[in-house]
XYZ file of C-alpha atoms in Angstrom:
607
model
C 0.000 0.000 0.000
C 1.343 3.419 -0.846
C 0.220 7.032 -0.785
C 2.469 9.481 -2.627
C 2.104 13.173 -3.426
C 4.495 14.905 -5.815
C 5.144 18.323 -7.325
C 7.083 19.019 -10.507
C 8.450 22.316 -11.824
C 9.018 21.973 -15.555
C 11.163 24.448 -17.516
C 12.652 24.175 -21.009
C 16.060 23.023 -19.731
C 15.272 21.559 -16.316
C 12.782 19.560 -14.265
C 12.630 19.791 -10.477
C 10.672 17.098 -8.661
C 9.724 16.895 -4.973
C 7.623 14.150 -3.397
C 6.549 12.652 -0.097
C 4.116 10.073 1.202
C 4.000 6.615 2.732
C 4.789 3.102 1.562
C 3.474 0.277 3.701
C 2.470 2.918 6.281
C 6.091 4.104 6.612
C 7.165 7.613 5.531
C 9.086 8.214 2.320
C 10.179 11.547 0.846
C 12.720 13.293 -1.310
C 14.853 15.096 1.266
C 16.861 16.616 -1.572
C 14.728 17.451 -4.601
C 15.506 15.647 -7.828
C 16.878 18.110 -10.380
C 17.215 16.984 -13.983
C 18.981 19.458 -16.306
C 19.665 19.454 -20.021
C 23.282 19.171 -21.158
C 24.890 19.347 -24.560
C 24.765 15.537 -24.819
C 21.572 14.685 -22.925
C 20.268 14.950 -19.367
C 21.971 14.990 -15.995
C 20.447 14.015 -12.628
C 22.020 15.996 -9.806
C 22.428 14.072 -6.524
C 18.948 13.420 -5.102
C 18.270 11.773 -1.759
C 15.305 9.568 -0.893
C 14.688 8.835 2.788
C 12.553 5.854 3.755
C 11.901 4.297 7.155
C 15.118 5.661 8.664
C 17.301 4.785 5.667
C 18.389 6.733 2.617
C 19.199 6.270 -1.052
C 21.209 8.840 -3.013
C 21.004 8.773 -6.792
C 22.944 10.658 -9.451
C 23.683 10.044 -13.094
C 23.753 11.146 -16.682
C 21.925 9.979 -19.782
C 23.514 11.185 -22.992
C 24.520 10.367 -26.493
C 28.103 9.410 -25.641
C 27.583 7.474 -22.403
C 25.221 6.593 -19.616
C 26.280 6.260 -16.018
C 24.501 5.888 -12.676
C 25.805 6.291 -9.129
C 23.882 5.088 -6.083
C 24.666 5.107 -2.374
C 22.576 3.407 0.274
C 22.578 3.886 4.024
C 20.525 1.376 6.106
C 17.912 1.249 3.346
C 15.091 -1.273 4.067
C 14.918 -4.006 1.432
C 11.123 -3.970 1.767
C 11.273 -1.083 -0.708
C 11.737 -3.747 -3.414
C 8.105 -4.811 -2.911
C 7.182 -1.846 -5.113
C 8.759 -3.569 -8.116
C 8.223 -7.210 -7.065
C 4.851 -7.790 -5.448
C 5.042 -9.594 -2.079
C 8.762 -10.316 -2.430
C 8.926 -10.150 1.362
C 12.629 -9.383 1.781
C 13.731 -7.810 5.045
C 16.972 -6.261 6.201
C 18.966 -3.037 5.847
C 21.321 -2.414 2.917
C 24.366 -0.140 3.091
C 26.837 0.371 0.274
C 27.453 1.810 -3.160
C 26.821 0.944 -6.774
C 28.177 2.415 -10.000
C 27.305 1.570 -13.589
C 28.607 3.055 -16.818
C 27.995 2.218 -20.461
C 29.617 4.111 -23.321
C 27.743 4.379 -26.581
C 28.288 1.201 -28.584
C 30.515 -0.338 -25.915
C 30.103 -2.913 -23.124
C 29.051 -1.720 -19.674
C 31.239 -1.704 -16.598
C 30.448 -1.292 -12.941
C 30.978 -2.348 -9.380
C 28.933 -2.814 -6.236
C 29.786 -3.147 -2.563
C 26.822 -4.042 -0.364
C 26.423 -4.983 3.275
C 22.995 -6.293 4.262
C 22.230 -6.597 7.949
C 19.435 -8.965 8.934
C 18.572 -10.359 5.496
C 15.359 -12.354 5.782
C 12.248 -13.274 3.838
C 8.737 -13.312 5.262
C 5.738 -15.154 3.883
C 2.193 -15.750 5.071
C 3.226 -17.891 8.049
C 7.036 -18.074 8.179
C 10.002 -15.727 8.385
C 13.587 -16.777 7.777
C 16.286 -16.435 10.405
C 18.071 -13.069 9.876
C 21.569 -13.348 8.430
C 24.167 -10.690 7.603
C 25.413 -10.742 4.022
C 28.358 -9.050 2.341
C 28.445 -8.836 -1.468
C 31.164 -7.477 -3.764
C 30.585 -7.382 -7.530
C 32.920 -6.224 -10.288
C 31.863 -5.947 -13.937
C 34.419 -5.363 -16.701
C 33.922 -5.541 -20.466
C 34.733 -9.272 -20.549
C 33.937 -10.650 -17.082
C 31.726 -10.445 -14.017
C 33.057 -11.569 -10.648
C 31.274 -11.681 -7.318
C 32.011 -12.791 -3.770
C 29.555 -13.319 -0.919
C 29.882 -13.885 2.814
C 27.121 -15.052 5.206
C 27.355 -14.362 8.951
C 24.896 -15.334 11.707
C 25.316 -14.784 15.444
C 28.839 -13.482 14.860
C 29.952 -16.662 13.061
C 30.668 -17.165 9.365
C 28.239 -19.822 8.141
C 28.693 -19.551 4.381
C 30.851 -18.322 1.534
C 30.204 -18.041 -2.164
C 31.958 -16.840 -5.271
C 31.128 -16.758 -8.977
C 32.923 -15.858 -12.177
C 31.389 -15.341 -15.612
C 34.003 -15.010 -18.356
C 34.442 -14.339 -21.174
C 31.365 -12.232 -21.791
C 30.191 -12.236 -25.380
C 30.036 -9.096 -27.489
C 26.560 -9.586 -28.934
C 23.249 -8.709 -27.295
C 22.307 -6.948 -24.105
C 23.952 -7.416 -20.736
C 21.421 -9.980 -19.451
C 21.710 -12.223 -22.502
C 25.524 -11.964 -22.384
C 25.552 -13.011 -18.723
C 23.177 -15.925 -19.341
C 25.349 -17.253 -22.173
C 28.773 -16.768 -20.564
C 30.740 -19.736 -19.132
C 30.114 -20.010 -15.405
C 32.236 -21.131 -12.498
C 30.804 -20.759 -8.991
C 31.259 -22.263 -5.540
C 29.087 -22.336 -2.433
C 30.046 -23.593 1.005
C 27.501 -23.483 3.819
C 27.363 -24.937 7.329
C 24.468 -23.528 9.352
C 20.749 -23.918 9.945
C 18.588 -25.145 7.080
C 15.761 -22.676 7.689
C 18.103 -19.736 6.962
C 18.393 -20.900 3.353
C 15.050 -22.695 2.928
C 12.812 -19.816 3.950
C 14.543 -17.541 1.447
C 12.970 -19.718 -1.291
C 9.456 -18.662 -0.242
C 8.118 -22.261 -0.073
C 5.750 -22.389 2.918
C 3.904 -25.707 2.659
C 6.805 -27.196 4.654
C 9.537 -25.656 6.779
C 12.972 -27.276 7.000
C 15.152 -26.570 10.027
C 18.144 -27.944 11.878
C 21.836 -28.178 10.930
C 22.809 -28.730 7.298
C 26.049 -28.649 5.326
C 26.207 -27.768 1.627
C 29.167 -27.997 -0.734
C 28.341 -27.105 -4.335
C 30.314 -26.221 -7.466
C 28.559 -24.827 -10.534
C 29.664 -24.826 -14.141
C 27.894 -24.466 -17.446
C 25.920 -21.228 -17.838
C 23.366 -19.302 -15.827
C 20.725 -20.383 -18.337
C 21.774 -24.039 -18.011
C 23.773 -24.571 -14.808
C 25.557 -27.837 -14.116
C 25.844 -28.262 -10.357
C 27.986 -30.812 -8.565
C 28.482 -31.339 -4.872
C 26.618 -32.700 -1.910
C 24.220 -31.889 0.909
C 23.998 -33.668 4.235
C 22.073 -33.432 7.489
C 21.614 -35.894 10.336
C 19.336 -34.054 12.781
C 17.041 -31.765 10.819
C 13.322 -31.080 11.252
C 10.480 -30.771 8.746
C 7.302 -29.055 9.909
C 4.115 -27.902 8.217
C 1.935 -25.282 9.858
C -0.783 -26.007 7.274
C -1.093 -29.770 7.836
C 0.269 -30.000 11.389
C 2.993 -32.473 10.345
C 6.073 -32.648 12.588
C 9.077 -34.723 11.486
C 12.217 -34.883 13.607
C 15.619 -36.628 13.540
C 15.671 -36.123 9.782
C 18.647 -37.744 8.084
C 19.289 -37.014 4.420
C 22.108 -37.437 1.930
C 21.918 -35.669 -1.415
C 24.014 -34.711 -4.397
C 23.729 -31.913 -6.902
C 23.273 -32.921 -10.528
C 22.708 -30.356 -13.243
C 20.110 -27.906 -11.933
C 18.792 -30.421 -9.425
C 19.432 -31.594 -5.892
C 18.909 -35.358 -5.830
C 18.098 -36.846 -2.397
C 19.235 -40.467 -2.430
C 18.376 -41.364 1.145
C 15.837 -39.772 3.446
C 14.635 -40.951 6.851
C 12.692 -39.209 9.607
C 10.646 -39.902 12.727
C 7.097 -38.612 13.106
C 5.877 -37.013 16.314
C 3.998 -40.206 17.273
C 7.048 -42.457 16.819
C 6.260 -43.575 13.259
C 8.717 -43.236 10.403
C 8.981 -41.732 6.930
C 11.572 -42.803 4.355
C 12.076 -41.996 0.708
C 13.963 -40.189 -2.028
C 13.398 -37.406 -4.529
C 14.737 -34.311 -6.193
C 14.515 -30.533 -6.018
C 14.791 -28.494 -9.228
C 16.067 -24.917 -9.107
C 14.020 -22.866 -11.562
C 15.551 -19.461 -10.890
C 12.985 -16.748 -10.230
C 10.181 -19.271 -10.882
C 10.972 -20.973 -7.575
C 12.036 -24.426 -6.437
C 10.308 -27.461 -7.903
C 10.176 -30.817 -6.162
C 9.373 -34.448 -6.903
C 9.472 -36.561 -3.748
C 8.464 -40.201 -3.268
C 7.996 -41.131 0.384
C 6.931 -44.219 2.314
C 5.107 -43.666 5.606
C 4.972 -46.319 8.318
C 2.444 -45.563 11.062
C 3.373 -41.866 10.819
C 1.240 -38.934 12.023
C 1.306 -36.674 8.946
C -1.933 -34.723 9.433
C -2.810 -32.991 12.695
C -5.383 -30.211 12.349
C -8.259 -29.154 14.561
C -10.858 -30.656 12.214
C -9.021 -33.687 10.843
C -5.980 -35.801 11.719
C -4.433 -39.016 10.429
C -1.703 -41.528 11.206
C -0.954 -43.406 7.991
C 0.988 -46.180 6.286
C 1.681 -46.250 2.555
C 3.258 -44.397 -0.380
C 3.069 -40.607 -0.541
C 4.183 -38.209 -3.290
C 4.847 -34.458 -3.338
C 5.192 -32.764 -6.727
C 5.607 -29.063 -7.486
C 6.882 -26.812 -10.252
C 7.632 -24.006 -7.808
C 4.113 -22.530 -7.641
C 1.830 -24.778 -5.644
C 1.869 -28.522 -6.143
C 0.085 -31.811 -5.510
C 0.192 -34.229 -2.582
C -0.830 -37.724 -3.658
C -0.916 -41.134 -2.062
C -2.616 -44.479 -1.490
C -2.732 -44.741 2.271
C -4.009 -46.960 5.031
C -5.334 -44.955 7.958
C -3.904 -46.633 11.050
C -5.612 -44.079 13.241
C -7.510 -40.959 12.247
C -10.124 -38.541 13.475
C -12.700 -36.198 12.019
C -14.474 -33.540 14.063
C -18.026 -32.781 12.953
C -19.051 -29.147 12.594
C -15.520 -27.673 12.420
C -15.928 -26.852 8.709
C -18.441 -24.128 9.617
C -15.633 -21.623 10.099
C -14.465 -22.233 6.536
C -17.981 -21.862 5.203
C -18.268 -18.430 6.783
C -15.354 -17.024 4.729
C -16.761 -16.233 1.264
C -14.558 -16.280 -1.806
C -15.309 -13.180 -3.859
C -14.967 -13.106 -7.616
C -13.381 -9.756 -8.499
C -13.695 -8.305 -11.998
C -11.622 -5.208 -12.769
C -13.001 -2.656 -15.235
C -11.211 0.210 -17.008
C -7.919 -1.619 -16.554
C -4.951 -0.621 -18.720
C -4.672 -2.946 -21.673
C -0.884 -3.159 -21.477
C -0.792 -3.957 -17.757
C 0.775 -7.314 -17.040
C -1.190 -9.513 -14.680
C 1.083 -10.723 -11.909
C 0.743 -14.367 -10.996
C -0.574 -15.305 -7.581
C 2.307 -15.488 -5.141
C 0.701 -18.202 -3.041
C -0.951 -21.135 -4.816
C -2.652 -23.693 -2.534
C -1.344 -27.243 -2.729
C -3.810 -29.756 -4.159
C -4.655 -33.132 -2.596
C -5.121 -36.413 -4.474
C -5.104 -39.085 -1.776
C -6.984 -42.389 -1.548
C -7.349 -43.451 2.093
C -8.744 -46.631 3.621
C -9.495 -47.307 7.278
C -10.488 -50.775 8.503
C -11.297 -49.179 11.852
C -10.017 -46.517 14.277
C -11.477 -43.640 12.288
C -12.758 -41.623 15.243
C -15.648 -39.268 14.498
C -16.441 -36.766 17.259
C -18.393 -33.565 17.674
C -22.098 -32.724 17.661
C -22.585 -35.304 20.424
C -20.854 -38.180 18.619
C -17.986 -40.163 20.111
C -17.584 -43.068 17.722
C -15.327 -45.369 15.700
C -15.795 -46.070 11.991
C -14.361 -47.875 8.971
C -14.076 -45.959 5.718
C -12.946 -45.808 2.086
C -12.305 -42.181 1.142
C -10.915 -40.023 -1.661
C -9.414 -36.797 -0.312
C -9.138 -33.887 -2.747
C -9.342 -30.112 -2.757
C -6.426 -28.251 -1.204
C -4.543 -28.585 2.068
C -6.216 -25.406 3.352
C -9.691 -26.411 2.144
C -9.876 -30.207 1.661
C -12.750 -32.186 0.190
C -13.717 -35.748 1.126
C -15.661 -38.207 -1.029
C -16.619 -41.721 0.017
C -18.418 -43.621 2.741
C -17.864 -44.509 6.380
C -19.646 -47.253 8.343
C -20.027 -47.524 12.096
C -17.880 -49.879 14.160
C -18.972 -48.760 17.624
C -19.646 -45.617 19.597
C -22.004 -43.456 21.572
C -24.139 -40.374 21.144
C -24.732 -37.735 23.812
C -27.892 -35.667 23.927
C -28.865 -33.272 26.718
C -26.360 -34.853 29.113
C -27.377 -38.476 28.449
C -25.203 -40.963 26.549
C -26.712 -43.524 24.165
C -25.129 -46.549 22.462
C -24.950 -46.394 18.672
C -26.545 -49.356 16.908
C -25.751 -48.688 13.261
C -24.603 -45.764 11.191
C -23.429 -44.510 7.834
C -21.708 -41.252 6.894
C -21.650 -40.281 3.215
C -19.095 -37.679 2.077
C -20.052 -35.912 -1.152
C -16.689 -34.421 -2.164
C -17.851 -30.839 -1.738
C -16.390 -28.003 0.292
C -16.801 -27.282 3.109
C -16.855 -30.900 4.257
C -20.510 -31.498 5.177
C -21.325 -35.238 5.156
C -24.803 -36.772 5.126
C -25.624 -38.627 8.368
C -27.691 -41.786 8.896
C -27.118 -42.930 12.475
C -29.314 -44.882 14.918
C -28.830 -45.126 18.689
C -30.605 -47.103 21.407
C -31.860 -45.850 24.746
C -32.561 -48.082 27.762
C -35.794 -46.832 29.291
C -38.163 -48.557 31.695
C -41.333 -50.000 30.117
C -40.471 -49.023 26.528
C -37.965 -49.396 23.707
C -36.614 -46.082 22.408
C -34.422 -45.276 19.419
C -32.738 -42.050 18.358
C -32.100 -41.266 14.686
C -29.539 -38.662 13.623
C -29.975 -37.573 10.009
C -29.374 -34.419 8.037
C -25.796 -33.213 7.533
C -22.759 -32.596 9.680
C -23.386 -28.850 9.771
C -27.152 -29.201 10.267
C -28.089 -32.510 11.910
C -31.709 -33.627 12.250
C -32.499 -35.575 15.448
C -35.689 -37.594 15.929
C -36.977 -40.022 18.604
C -39.212 -43.082 18.322
C -40.513 -45.536 20.891
C -42.596 -48.675 21.337
C -45.224 -48.033 22.602
C -45.391 -44.608 20.926
C -45.302 -41.580 23.230
C -45.468 -37.802 22.682
C -42.035 -36.296 22.117
C -41.845 -34.357 25.392
C -43.002 -37.387 27.417
C -40.511 -39.652 25.626
C -37.675 -37.195 26.235
C -38.611 -36.971 29.907
C -38.471 -40.767 30.231
C -35.131 -40.950 28.377
C -33.383 -38.068 30.131
C -34.765 -38.340 33.675
C -36.232 -41.833 33.900
C -39.687 -40.582 34.912
C -42.852 -39.070 33.516
C -42.989 -35.382 32.668
C -45.541 -34.920 35.455
C -42.913 -35.855 38.053
C -40.184 -33.422 36.959
C -38.836 -30.718 39.229
C -38.715 -27.127 37.969
C -34.998 -27.277 37.004
C -35.510 -30.602 35.219
C -38.484 -29.154 33.355
C -36.231 -26.295 32.223
C -33.681 -28.779 30.903
C -36.428 -30.697 29.120
C -37.766 -27.525 27.486
C -34.273 -26.682 26.242
C -33.840 -30.195 24.829
C -37.169 -29.969 22.981
C -36.176 -26.533 21.671
C -32.863 -27.827 20.337
C -34.694 -30.558 18.418
C -36.866 -27.876 16.825
C -33.806 -25.826 15.817
C -34.385 -23.203 18.493
C -32.056 -21.792 21.105
C -33.136 -21.541 24.697
C -31.983 -20.718 28.193
C -30.268 -23.760 29.667
C -27.877 -22.622 32.404
C -27.726 -26.041 34.054
C -26.603 -27.794 30.885
C -24.111 -24.993 30.187
C -22.519 -25.488 33.617
C -22.542 -29.273 33.121
C -20.606 -28.994 29.862
C -18.129 -26.496 31.302
C -17.442 -28.807 34.264
C -17.080 -31.899 32.072
C -19.948 -33.741 33.788
C -22.340 -36.241 32.232
C -25.289 -35.162 34.383
C -26.058 -32.169 36.590
C -29.440 -31.732 38.293
C -31.153 -29.979 41.185
C -33.056 -32.197 43.670
C -35.975 -30.882 45.690
C -35.745 -30.851 49.517
C -36.835 -33.955 51.461
C -37.619 -33.031 55.119
C -38.136 -36.697 56.067
C -34.471 -37.370 55.322
C -33.204 -34.075 56.688
C -32.116 -33.126 53.190
C -32.339 -29.575 51.846
C -32.472 -28.576 48.191
C -29.442 -30.338 46.696
C -27.182 -30.400 43.676
C -26.335 -33.757 42.073
C -23.316 -34.109 39.774
C -22.740 -37.372 37.921
C -20.057 -38.867 35.694
C -19.724 -42.143 33.761
C -16.405 -43.694 34.835
C -16.840 -46.414 32.218
C -19.615 -47.241 29.765
C -21.380 -49.216 32.503
C -20.322 -47.491 35.744
C -22.001 -44.250 36.812
C -21.114 -42.271 39.972
C -23.154 -39.360 41.343
C -22.342 -37.001 44.230
C -25.177 -35.166 46.022
C -24.935 -32.338 48.553
C -27.166 -29.610 49.951
C -24.288 -27.559 51.367
C -25.771 -27.855 54.888
C -24.305 -31.127 56.106
C -26.083 -33.646 53.910
C -24.098 -35.523 51.273
C -24.504 -38.780 49.420
C -22.680 -40.904 46.903
C -24.575 -43.135 44.503
C -23.034 -45.776 42.278
C -24.753 -47.685 39.470
C -23.263 -50.580 37.546
C -25.158 -51.883 34.516
C -24.693 -55.659 34.326
C -26.935 -56.075 31.281
C -29.468 -53.890 29.511
C -32.099 -54.953 32.053
C -30.051 -55.678 35.173
C -28.282 -53.012 37.249
C -26.602 -52.923 40.663
C -27.166 -49.735 42.641
C -25.460 -48.607 45.824
C -25.767 -45.472 47.978
C -23.897 -44.060 50.970
C -25.327 -40.988 52.705
C -24.231 -38.956 55.729
C -26.205 -36.730 58.055
C -24.658 -37.233 61.441
C -24.826 -40.957 60.738
C -23.714 -43.437 58.147
C -25.886 -45.802 56.162
C -25.567 -47.904 53.075
C -27.859 -50.014 50.904
C -27.523 -52.128 47.817
C -30.394 -52.690 45.390
C -30.822 -54.897 42.371
C -33.362 -53.505 39.874
C -34.859 -55.085 36.798
C -37.087 -53.481 34.181
C -40.011 -55.660 32.995
């Protein structure tokens, strides 16, 4: 973002320009006005100074018939100024130094540059590289270009580089001459991998840890031939997008042509699984870094997001040309989870189609700097696909095709119930059968067809969950048939609606409202959820037992064992335990205190 205001004074033999404004909300101005005057051979720019964000750039030069030359001096100039010419380049750091360039008419150019960059880094959407100090010296003569570089981090030299292009041809412009000239270059680096990796701008994965690089380059800039090797024995590979965390990464690679070939790769996943493989990285210059990796996962946790996670075994591929890419695979899901309803946040972010009108016809459309990675994964789970959320706590088997992108995945296929439970209004029910159908659309919003059973005295009750993951439809049925509110009262409280206390009636009304898609005041259930309880109720006073109005809090220790604590805050307390032997046989025990101790055990059976 920029906001610039300028003023020009134009005369027959001179132009004076002054300007000020902001770039990226930081001030920029011409502290010394730019004065361009006519000479006998052309135009001359008198020294002009631009100040920006505490740094400065001084420019001077001459454009004429006999020669052209430019002089520039920088003092702690922020490299973010380059974003004006290269959208979202993201370079950080302060440059100090000088540059000179001269080209006589009809002759080859010459020049030199001496730059010192403090804190060179590159920032993307989610990552920033570790700052490193860089020194660069460049010398250009009519027949050669030579450069030397030095990299320093934390007061220690971590890398050196040098390059020589000679002889430079006589035909064409400077860029074409440099691209065609014989090349000899060397790079030696021993430091952290993220310092180099994050400068590439690839953010789908982040590579860190110690790495050593030794590379020699020959050929030409247009067609480099690289030889050398890369090695690391304790690196890390992380992905903020997928949640993947690989540690103890060991890799051996060699440079070949314009590629880095990884012969051996091994890493440990955060859950103790492993990933092995091989592949290659292709250096495409300004187009970015391409990759073609073939990996083999063995019980490795490679996906760990809030809405979906997976521990997998099987082949996995990563392919990219430098702008986006594709993750493919044919995987067995050893253990995975999907949380219902989490896709709602994605659905609330609309994607707007923007059409520009009155746009300049000669304006070049810049490519998108961040292209989402696509998914093309076939996944199978014999079991241990855990589906939670919206009251479900269940295990499934599935055969799924995962597509879309890593930031907005799609799922197509079918899942069938193995076992599980469903919680409604504080009561847990056993699932009997279920199917979840994924339609391959985004956001992920599967169709539900799930049945659960409820154990209720004197009747058989079933719960059906239909609809979709974002908008489930819950219905109740019973034999013999009962009105919905009466059936809910029997299921939730084990008694008729006519016997409910006022707080229990409030909970029942809220449950009925939720089935009808309505909200409702339900403070008791809100407290129950916050406390992590399975049941929370208020019990009316019983003067015959010396018990005041009490609060009862219950929790299922196992699927069949339920414990409830009761207290009135005035000396009365009780503990009740229920163990369900079968669907119709339960053991109940109670211990109460009110200046005395008592206990009883009861066996109950529903007929």
